Amino acid sequence: KAFCAGADLSPASASNPNSVEGDVPTGREANLSYWRDGGGQAALSIVRCTKPVIAAVNGAAVGVGMTLPLSCDMTVAAENAKVGFVFGKRGLTMECLSSYFLERCVGHKVAMELVLTGRVFRAKEAPSGLFNYIVPADMVLTKAIDLAKEICETSPMSCMLNRHMIIRHGYSTSPEEAHLLESKSIYWVSRQADSREGIKSFLEKRQPEYPMDPFKDSPDWFPWWKEVSTKSRL
């Protein structure tokens, strides 16, 4: 049983989603200036989402089957699932934002080893940081749902802002830059309805009912990062 066995490696054709055929107007040659990695587009959709995303890897996962979960906020994997980053063994390179997320998950040296060897291994043998939880196959979805339920006990607005702070603040962000953003954010959220409800429900010893909608009620300074357009022009 596979979670995702990777890209379609059959010859290029309009029916193969991994090729550019069918993606460009008839008569126009494929061109790097407008071709985009489909896995990367899916990963960007996950990253840009206002809600957290949990990957439940309940079977074998190689290629994009391993790279797409990297862009998710949490991953639960079946202990005996075969997994690997096999780009080099197919003469390919990293995709689906894996060159951005893998190192952040497992560290520089381990990322190098996983990618440059193309090793396939069991999830239970995975290095620390690749998965949040490794469980028996029949418990993968249950554990993922349990995590989702825990998240649902927090403020949706806080959740959205906090996950983007973690995603957007990488090695290129200084402690000073992080401090300025955190100051702006906590000043804003502490004056909002979700904060009032969070404190009130805690004092009243009851479950909170957060009223704010991250999609509609986000602060005027969100997004705070410089947005990069990845849209191709055909």
PDB file of C-alpha atoms in Angstrom:
ATOM      1  CA  LYS A   1       0.000   0.000   0.000  1.00  0.00           C
ATOM      2  CA  ALA A   2       1.400   3.387  -0.987  1.00  0.00           C
ATOM      3  CA  PHE A   3       0.768   6.909   0.219  1.00  0.00           C
ATOM      4  CA  CYS A   4       2.393   8.236  -2.953  1.00  0.00           C
ATOM      5  CA  ALA A   5       4.942   6.407  -5.122  1.00  0.00           C
ATOM      6  CA  GLY A   6       6.240   9.586  -6.775  1.00  0.00           C
ATOM      7  CA  ALA A   7       5.895  11.230 -10.161  1.00  0.00           C
ATOM      8  CA  ASP A   8       4.700   9.525 -13.335  1.00  0.00           C
ATOM      9  CA  LEU A   9       7.933   8.488 -15.059  1.00  0.00           C
ATOM     10  CA  SER A  10       6.265   7.321 -18.261  1.00  0.00           C
ATOM     11  CA  PRO A  11       7.110   9.096 -21.563  1.00  0.00           C
ATOM     12  CA  ALA A  12       5.936  12.699 -21.899  1.00  0.00           C
ATOM     13  CA  SER A  13       2.381  13.100 -23.174  1.00  0.00           C
ATOM     14  CA  ALA A  14      -0.664  15.308 -22.697  1.00  0.00           C
ATOM     15  CA  SER A  15      -2.067  12.703 -20.263  1.00  0.00           C
ATOM     16  CA  ASN A  16       1.062  12.695 -18.093  1.00  0.00           C
ATOM     17  CA  PRO A  17       0.714  15.478 -15.499  1.00  0.00           C
ATOM     18  CA  ASN A  18       4.465  15.449 -14.917  1.00  0.00           C
ATOM     19  CA  SER A  19       5.248  16.720 -18.414  1.00  0.00           C
ATOM     20  CA  VAL A  20       4.628  20.104 -20.016  1.00  0.00           C
ATOM     21  CA  GLU A  21       2.641  18.657 -22.905  1.00  0.00           C
ATOM     22  CA  GLY A  22      -0.943  19.810 -22.664  1.00  0.00           C
ATOM     23  CA  ASP A  23       0.132  22.750 -20.478  1.00  0.00           C
ATOM     24  CA  VAL A  24       1.104  25.069 -23.341  1.00  0.00           C
ATOM     25  CA  PRO A  25      -0.806  26.315 -26.396  1.00  0.00           C
ATOM     26  CA  THR A  26      -0.674  24.138 -29.497  1.00  0.00           C
ATOM     27  CA  GLY A  27       2.268  25.039 -31.702  1.00  0.00           C
ATOM     28  CA  ARG A  28       4.274  26.751 -28.969  1.00  0.00           C
ATOM     29  CA  GLU A  29       7.421  25.068 -27.718  1.00  0.00           C
ATOM     30  CA  ALA A  30       7.875  24.339 -24.029  1.00  0.00           C
ATOM     31  CA  ASN A  31       9.949  27.008 -22.369  1.00  0.00           C
ATOM     32  CA  LEU A  32      11.592  27.264 -18.957  1.00  0.00           C
ATOM     33  CA  SER A  33      10.290  30.799 -18.539  1.00  0.00           C
ATOM     34  CA  TYR A  34       6.729  29.580 -18.023  1.00  0.00           C
ATOM     35  CA  TRP A  35       6.992  25.933 -16.948  1.00  0.00           C
ATOM     36  CA  ARG A  36       6.317  25.360 -13.256  1.00  0.00           C
ATOM     37  CA  ASP A  37       6.804  22.301 -11.054  1.00  0.00           C
ATOM     38  CA  GLY A  38       3.328  20.992 -10.273  1.00  0.00           C
ATOM     39  CA  GLY A  39       4.415  19.589  -6.924  1.00  0.00           C
ATOM     40  CA  GLY A  40       5.846  22.969  -6.001  1.00  0.00           C
ATOM     41  CA  GLN A  41       2.577  24.669  -6.881  1.00  0.00           C
ATOM     42  CA  ALA A  42       0.719  22.243  -4.608  1.00  0.00           C
ATOM     43  CA  ALA A  43       3.245  22.837  -1.816  1.00  0.00           C
ATOM     44  CA  LEU A  44       2.895  26.609  -2.173  1.00  0.00           C
ATOM     45  CA  SER A  45      -0.875  26.238  -1.798  1.00  0.00           C
ATOM     46  CA  ILE A  46      -0.290  24.419   1.488  1.00  0.00           C
ATOM     47  CA  VAL A  47       2.186  27.049   2.695  1.00  0.00           C
ATOM     48  CA  ARG A  48      -0.151  29.932   1.807  1.00  0.00           C
ATOM     49  CA  CYS A  49      -3.175  28.338   3.456  1.00  0.00           C
ATOM     50  CA  THR A  50      -4.724  30.114   6.451  1.00  0.00           C
ATOM     51  CA  LYS A  51      -5.181  26.737   8.184  1.00  0.00           C
ATOM     52  CA  PRO A  52      -2.561  24.190   9.297  1.00  0.00           C
ATOM     53  CA  VAL A  53      -2.141  21.050   7.196  1.00  0.00           C
ATOM     54  CA  ILE A  54      -1.288  17.598   8.579  1.00  0.00           C
ATOM     55  CA  ALA A  55       0.076  14.823   6.362  1.00  0.00           C
ATOM     56  CA  ALA A  56      -0.970  11.260   7.249  1.00  0.00           C
ATOM     57  CA  VAL A  57       1.597   9.076   5.469  1.00  0.00           C
ATOM     58  CA  ASN A  58      -0.069   5.668   5.712  1.00  0.00           C
ATOM     59  CA  GLY A  59       2.133   3.799   3.230  1.00  0.00           C
ATOM     60  CA  ALA A  60       5.152   3.938   0.946  1.00  0.00           C
ATOM     61  CA  ALA A  61       6.257   7.475   0.104  1.00  0.00           C
ATOM     62  CA  VAL A  62       9.067   8.337  -2.300  1.00  0.00           C
ATOM     63  CA  GLY A  63       9.740  11.330  -4.549  1.00  0.00           C
ATOM     64  CA  VAL A  64       6.875  13.779  -4.301  1.00  0.00           C
ATOM     65  CA  GLY A  65       5.315  11.391  -1.785  1.00  0.00           C
ATOM     66  CA  MET A  66       8.038  12.516   0.616  1.00  0.00           C
ATOM     67  CA  THR A  67       8.563  16.095  -0.534  1.00  0.00           C
ATOM     68  CA  LEU A  68       4.936  17.244  -0.366  1.00  0.00           C
ATOM     69  CA  PRO A  69       4.580  16.311   3.338  1.00  0.00           C
ATOM     70  CA  LEU A  70       7.630  18.496   4.063  1.00  0.00           C
ATOM     71  CA  SER A  71       5.513  21.562   3.286  1.00  0.00           C
ATOM     72  CA  CYS A  72       2.817  20.387   5.695  1.00  0.00           C
ATOM     73  CA  ASP A  73       2.870  21.663   9.251  1.00  0.00           C
ATOM     74  CA  MET A  74       2.978  18.196  10.801  1.00  0.00           C
ATOM     75  CA  THR A  75       3.439  14.647   9.526  1.00  0.00           C
ATOM     76  CA  VAL A  76       2.375  11.318  10.980  1.00  0.00           C
ATOM     77  CA  ALA A  77       3.921   8.255   9.325  1.00  0.00           C
ATOM     78  CA  ALA A  78       3.329   4.506   9.379  1.00  0.00           C
ATOM     79  CA  GLU A  79       6.312   2.864  11.062  1.00  0.00           C
ATOM     80  CA  ASN A  80       6.977   0.311   8.296  1.00  0.00           C
ATOM     81  CA  ALA A  81       6.336   2.615   5.339  1.00  0.00           C
ATOM     82  CA  LYS A  82       9.220   2.730   2.859  1.00  0.00           C
ATOM     83  CA  VAL A  83      10.271   6.329   2.302  1.00  0.00           C
ATOM     84  CA  GLY A  84      13.070   8.149   0.531  1.00  0.00           C
ATOM     85  CA  PHE A  85      14.317  11.111  -1.482  1.00  0.00           C
ATOM     86  CA  VAL A  86      15.355   9.248  -4.623  1.00  0.00           C
ATOM     87  CA  PHE A  87      15.935  12.143  -7.060  1.00  0.00           C
ATOM     88  CA  GLY A  88      19.570  11.299  -7.765  1.00  0.00           C
ATOM     89  CA  LYS A  89      18.791   7.668  -8.553  1.00  0.00           C
ATOM     90  CA  ARG A  90      16.427   8.831 -11.306  1.00  0.00           C
ATOM     91  CA  GLY A  91      18.714  11.567 -12.625  1.00  0.00           C
ATOM     92  CA  LEU A  92      16.414  14.234 -11.194  1.00  0.00           C
ATOM     93  CA  THR A  93      16.712  17.151  -8.767  1.00  0.00           C
ATOM     94  CA  MET A  94      14.744  18.323  -5.746  1.00  0.00           C
ATOM     95  CA  GLU A  95      11.215  19.664  -6.217  1.00  0.00           C
ATOM     96  CA  CYS A  96       8.027  20.492  -4.315  1.00  0.00           C
ATOM     97  CA  LEU A  97       9.887  23.041  -2.110  1.00  0.00           C
ATOM     98  CA  SER A  98      12.016  20.236  -0.640  1.00  0.00           C
ATOM     99  CA  SER A  99      15.222  22.251  -1.073  1.00  0.00           C
ATOM    100  CA  TYR A 100      13.645  24.805   1.280  1.00  0.00           C
ATOM    101  CA  PHE A 101      11.979  22.550   3.866  1.00  0.00           C
ATOM    102  CA  LEU A 102      14.110  19.402   4.175  1.00  0.00           C
ATOM    103  CA  GLU A 103      17.122  21.125   5.727  1.00  0.00           C
ATOM    104  CA  ARG A 104      14.834  22.993   8.111  1.00  0.00           C
ATOM    105  CA  CYS A 105      13.348  19.672   9.245  1.00  0.00           C
ATOM    106  CA  VAL A 106      16.447  17.522   9.707  1.00  0.00           C
ATOM    107  CA  GLY A 107      19.464  19.835   9.515  1.00  0.00           C
ATOM    108  CA  HIS A 108      22.130  20.425   6.859  1.00  0.00           C
ATOM    109  CA  LYS A 109      24.253  17.278   7.138  1.00  0.00           C
ATOM    110  CA  VAL A 110      21.326  14.882   7.392  1.00  0.00           C
ATOM    111  CA  ALA A 111      19.530  16.540   4.475  1.00  0.00           C
ATOM    112  CA  MET A 112      22.684  16.111   2.398  1.00  0.00           C
ATOM    113  CA  GLU A 113      22.862  12.422   3.278  1.00  0.00           C
ATOM    114  CA  LEU A 114      19.209  11.714   2.521  1.00  0.00           C
ATOM    115  CA  VAL A 115      19.299  13.453  -0.863  1.00  0.00           C
ATOM    116  CA  LEU A 116      22.784  12.589  -2.104  1.00  0.00           C
ATOM    117  CA  THR A 117      22.494   8.882  -1.303  1.00  0.00           C
ATOM    118  CA  GLY A 118      18.882   8.554  -2.493  1.00  0.00           C
ATOM    119  CA  ARG A 119      18.487   5.955   0.247  1.00  0.00           C
ATOM    120  CA  VAL A 120      15.127   4.243   0.781  1.00  0.00           C
ATOM    121  CA  PHE A 121      14.403   3.363   4.419  1.00  0.00           C
ATOM    122  CA  ARG A 122      11.572   2.534   6.780  1.00  0.00           C
ATOM    123  CA  ALA A 123       9.834   5.431   8.501  1.00  0.00           C
ATOM    124  CA  LYS A 124      10.777   4.003  11.896  1.00  0.00           C
ATOM    125  CA  GLU A 125      14.439   4.486  10.881  1.00  0.00           C
ATOM    126  CA  ALA A 126      13.911   8.142   9.928  1.00  0.00           C
ATOM    127  CA  PRO A 127      16.126  10.848  11.399  1.00  0.00           C
ATOM    128  CA  SER A 128      14.696  13.101  14.073  1.00  0.00           C
ATOM    129  CA  GLY A 129      12.621  15.931  12.660  1.00  0.00           C
ATOM    130  CA  LEU A 130      11.391  14.243   9.491  1.00  0.00           C
ATOM    131  CA  PHE A 131       8.131  13.098  11.100  1.00  0.00           C
ATOM    132  CA  ASN A 132       6.248  14.294  14.175  1.00  0.00           C
ATOM    133  CA  TYR A 133       4.990  10.812  15.030  1.00  0.00           C
ATOM    134  CA  ILE A 134       5.735   7.304  13.777  1.00  0.00           C
ATOM    135  CA  VAL A 135       2.934   4.862  14.590  1.00  0.00           C
ATOM    136  CA  PRO A 136       1.476   1.539  13.400  1.00  0.00           C
ATOM    137  CA  ALA A 137      -0.204   1.858   9.989  1.00  0.00           C
ATOM    138  CA  ASP A 138      -3.724   1.487  11.394  1.00  0.00           C
ATOM    139  CA  MET A 139      -3.130   4.390  13.793  1.00  0.00           C
ATOM    140  CA  VAL A 140      -1.832   6.988  11.308  1.00  0.00           C
ATOM    141  CA  LEU A 141      -5.127   8.685  10.510  1.00  0.00           C
ATOM    142  CA  THR A 142      -6.304   8.480  14.128  1.00  0.00           C
ATOM    143  CA  LYS A 143      -3.166  10.240  15.344  1.00  0.00           C
ATOM    144  CA  ALA A 144      -3.436  12.902  12.632  1.00  0.00           C
ATOM    145  CA  ILE A 145      -7.048  13.600  13.602  1.00  0.00           C
ATOM    146  CA  ASP A 146      -6.081  13.793  17.278  1.00  0.00           C
ATOM    147  CA  LEU A 147      -3.493  16.446  16.398  1.00  0.00           C
ATOM    148  CA  ALA A 148      -6.104  18.358  14.391  1.00  0.00           C
ATOM    149  CA  LYS A 149      -8.473  18.297  17.358  1.00  0.00           C
ATOM    150  CA  GLU A 150      -5.772  19.717  19.617  1.00  0.00           C
ATOM    151  CA  ILE A 151      -5.148  22.538  17.134  1.00  0.00           C
ATOM    152  CA  CYS A 152      -8.874  23.285  17.037  1.00  0.00           C
ATOM    153  CA  GLU A 153      -8.718  24.145  20.736  1.00  0.00           C
ATOM    154  CA  THR A 154      -6.553  27.179  19.924  1.00  0.00           C
ATOM    155  CA  SER A 155      -7.433  30.519  18.367  1.00  0.00           C
ATOM    156  CA  PRO A 156      -7.645  30.222  14.549  1.00  0.00           C
ATOM    157  CA  MET A 157      -6.177  33.716  14.204  1.00  0.00           C
ATOM    158  CA  SER A 158      -3.267  32.949  16.532  1.00  0.00           C
ATOM    159  CA  CYS A 159      -2.725  29.670  14.714  1.00  0.00           C
ATOM    160  CA  MET A 160      -2.565  31.369  11.328  1.00  0.00           C
ATOM    161  CA  LEU A 161      -0.156  34.083  12.446  1.00  0.00           C
ATOM    162  CA  ASN A 162       2.065  31.728  14.445  1.00  0.00           C
ATOM    163  CA  ARG A 163       2.444  29.175  11.629  1.00  0.00           C
ATOM    164  CA  HIS A 164       3.448  31.913   9.183  1.00  0.00           C
ATOM    165  CA  MET A 165       5.972  33.293  11.669  1.00  0.00           C
ATOM    166  CA  ILE A 166       7.614  29.872  11.726  1.00  0.00           C
ATOM    167  CA  ILE A 167       7.353  29.331   7.957  1.00  0.00           C
ATOM    168  CA  ARG A 168       8.493  32.795   6.906  1.00  0.00           C
ATOM    169  CA  HIS A 169      11.237  33.258   9.493  1.00  0.00           C
ATOM    170  CA  GLY A 170      14.190  31.179   8.354  1.00  0.00           C
ATOM    171  CA  TYR A 171      17.920  31.528   8.341  1.00  0.00           C
ATOM    172  CA  SER A 172      17.685  34.847   6.503  1.00  0.00           C
ATOM    173  CA  THR A 173      15.778  36.510   9.358  1.00  0.00           C
ATOM    174  CA  SER A 174      17.757  38.226  12.099  1.00  0.00           C
ATOM    175  CA  PRO A 175      16.764  38.094  15.795  1.00  0.00           C
ATOM    176  CA  GLU A 176      16.067  41.829  15.563  1.00  0.00           C
ATOM    177  CA  GLU A 177      13.698  41.386  12.624  1.00  0.00           C
ATOM    178  CA  ALA A 178      11.906  38.579  14.443  1.00  0.00           C
ATOM    179  CA  HIS A 179      11.594  40.775  17.543  1.00  0.00           C
ATOM    180  CA  LEU A 180      10.034  43.649  15.575  1.00  0.00           C
ATOM    181  CA  LEU A 181       7.446  41.398  13.963  1.00  0.00           C
ATOM    182  CA  GLU A 182       6.633  39.575  17.198  1.00  0.00           C
ATOM    183  CA  SER A 183       6.155  42.934  18.921  1.00  0.00           C
ATOM    184  CA  LYS A 184       3.763  44.116  16.208  1.00  0.00           C
ATOM    185  CA  SER A 185       1.852  40.850  16.260  1.00  0.00           C
ATOM    186  CA  ILE A 186       1.405  40.403  20.004  1.00  0.00           C
ATOM    187  CA  TYR A 187       0.415  44.078  20.359  1.00  0.00           C
ATOM    188  CA  TRP A 188      -2.299  43.551  17.746  1.00  0.00           C
ATOM    189  CA  VAL A 189      -3.651  40.166  18.884  1.00  0.00           C
ATOM    190  CA  SER A 190      -3.774  41.189  22.556  1.00  0.00           C
ATOM    191  CA  ARG A 191      -6.362  43.808  21.602  1.00  0.00           C
ATOM    192  CA  GLN A 192      -8.578  41.457  19.596  1.00  0.00           C
ATOM    193  CA  ALA A 193     -11.689  39.414  20.410  1.00  0.00           C
ATOM    194  CA  ASP A 194      -9.883  36.059  20.365  1.00  0.00           C
ATOM    195  CA  SER A 195      -7.489  37.178  23.086  1.00  0.00           C
ATOM    196  CA  ARG A 196     -10.322  38.460  25.237  1.00  0.00           C
ATOM    197  CA  GLU A 197     -12.180  35.171  24.795  1.00  0.00           C
ATOM    198  CA  GLY A 198      -9.067  33.106  25.467  1.00  0.00           C
ATOM    199  CA  ILE A 199      -8.418  34.871  28.768  1.00  0.00           C
ATOM    200  CA  LYS A 200     -12.075  34.938  29.806  1.00  0.00           C
ATOM    201  CA  SER A 201     -12.634  31.228  29.094  1.00  0.00           C
ATOM    202  CA  PHE A 202      -9.460  30.350  31.017  1.00  0.00           C
ATOM    203  CA  LEU A 203     -10.623  32.293  34.081  1.00  0.00           C
ATOM    204  CA  GLU A 204     -14.122  30.812  33.810  1.00  0.00           C
ATOM    205  CA  LYS A 205     -12.682  27.292  33.351  1.00  0.00           C
ATOM    206  CA  ARG A 206     -14.603  26.541  30.147  1.00  0.00           C
ATOM    207  CA  GLN A 207     -13.847  25.762  26.526  1.00  0.00           C
ATOM    208  CA  PRO A 208     -13.242  28.928  24.461  1.00  0.00           C
ATOM    209  CA  GLU A 209     -15.374  29.967  21.507  1.00  0.00           C
ATOM    210  CA  TYR A 210     -13.088  32.086  19.360  1.00  0.00           C
ATOM    211  CA  PRO A 211     -15.073  34.501  17.158  1.00  0.00           C
ATOM    212  CA  MET A 212     -12.395  35.673  14.703  1.00  0.00           C
ATOM    213  CA  ASP A 213     -11.962  34.412  11.127  1.00  0.00           C
ATOM    214  CA  PRO A 214      -8.343  34.481   9.865  1.00  0.00           C
ATOM    215  CA  PHE A 215      -9.537  34.818   6.293  1.00  0.00           C
ATOM    216  CA  LYS A 216     -11.696  37.878   6.989  1.00  0.00           C
ATOM    217  CA  ASP A 217     -10.208  39.462  10.102  1.00  0.00           C
ATOM    218  CA  SER A 218      -6.443  39.325   9.524  1.00  0.00           C
ATOM    219  CA  PRO A 219      -4.472  42.486  10.413  1.00  0.00           C
ATOM    220  CA  ASP A 220      -3.764  45.136   7.786  1.00  0.00           C
ATOM    221  CA  TRP A 221      -0.025  44.332   8.000  1.00  0.00           C
ATOM    222  CA  PHE A 222      -0.587  40.709   6.921  1.00  0.00           C
ATOM    223  CA  PRO A 223       1.185  39.455   4.886  1.00  0.00           C
ATOM    224  CA  TRP A 224       4.317  41.160   6.182  1.00  0.00           C
ATOM    225  CA  TRP A 225       6.746  39.463   3.808  1.00  0.00           C
ATOM    226  CA  LYS A 226       7.537  40.436   0.238  1.00  0.00           C
ATOM    227  CA  GLU A 227       5.301  38.299  -1.931  1.00  0.00           C
ATOM    228  CA  VAL A 228       6.919  36.704  -4.975  1.00  0.00           C
ATOM    229  CA  SER A 229       4.756  35.987  -8.003  1.00  0.00           C
ATOM    230  CA  THR A 230       5.241  32.490  -9.404  1.00  0.00           C
ATOM    231  CA  LYS A 231       2.542  32.773 -12.044  1.00  0.00           C
ATOM    232  CA  SER A 232       3.733  31.894 -15.526  1.00  0.00           C
ATOM    233  CA  ARG A 233       2.795  33.972 -18.544  1.00  0.00           C
ATOM    234  CA  LEU A 234       1.738  31.893 -21.507  1.00  0.00           C
TER     235      LEU A 234
END
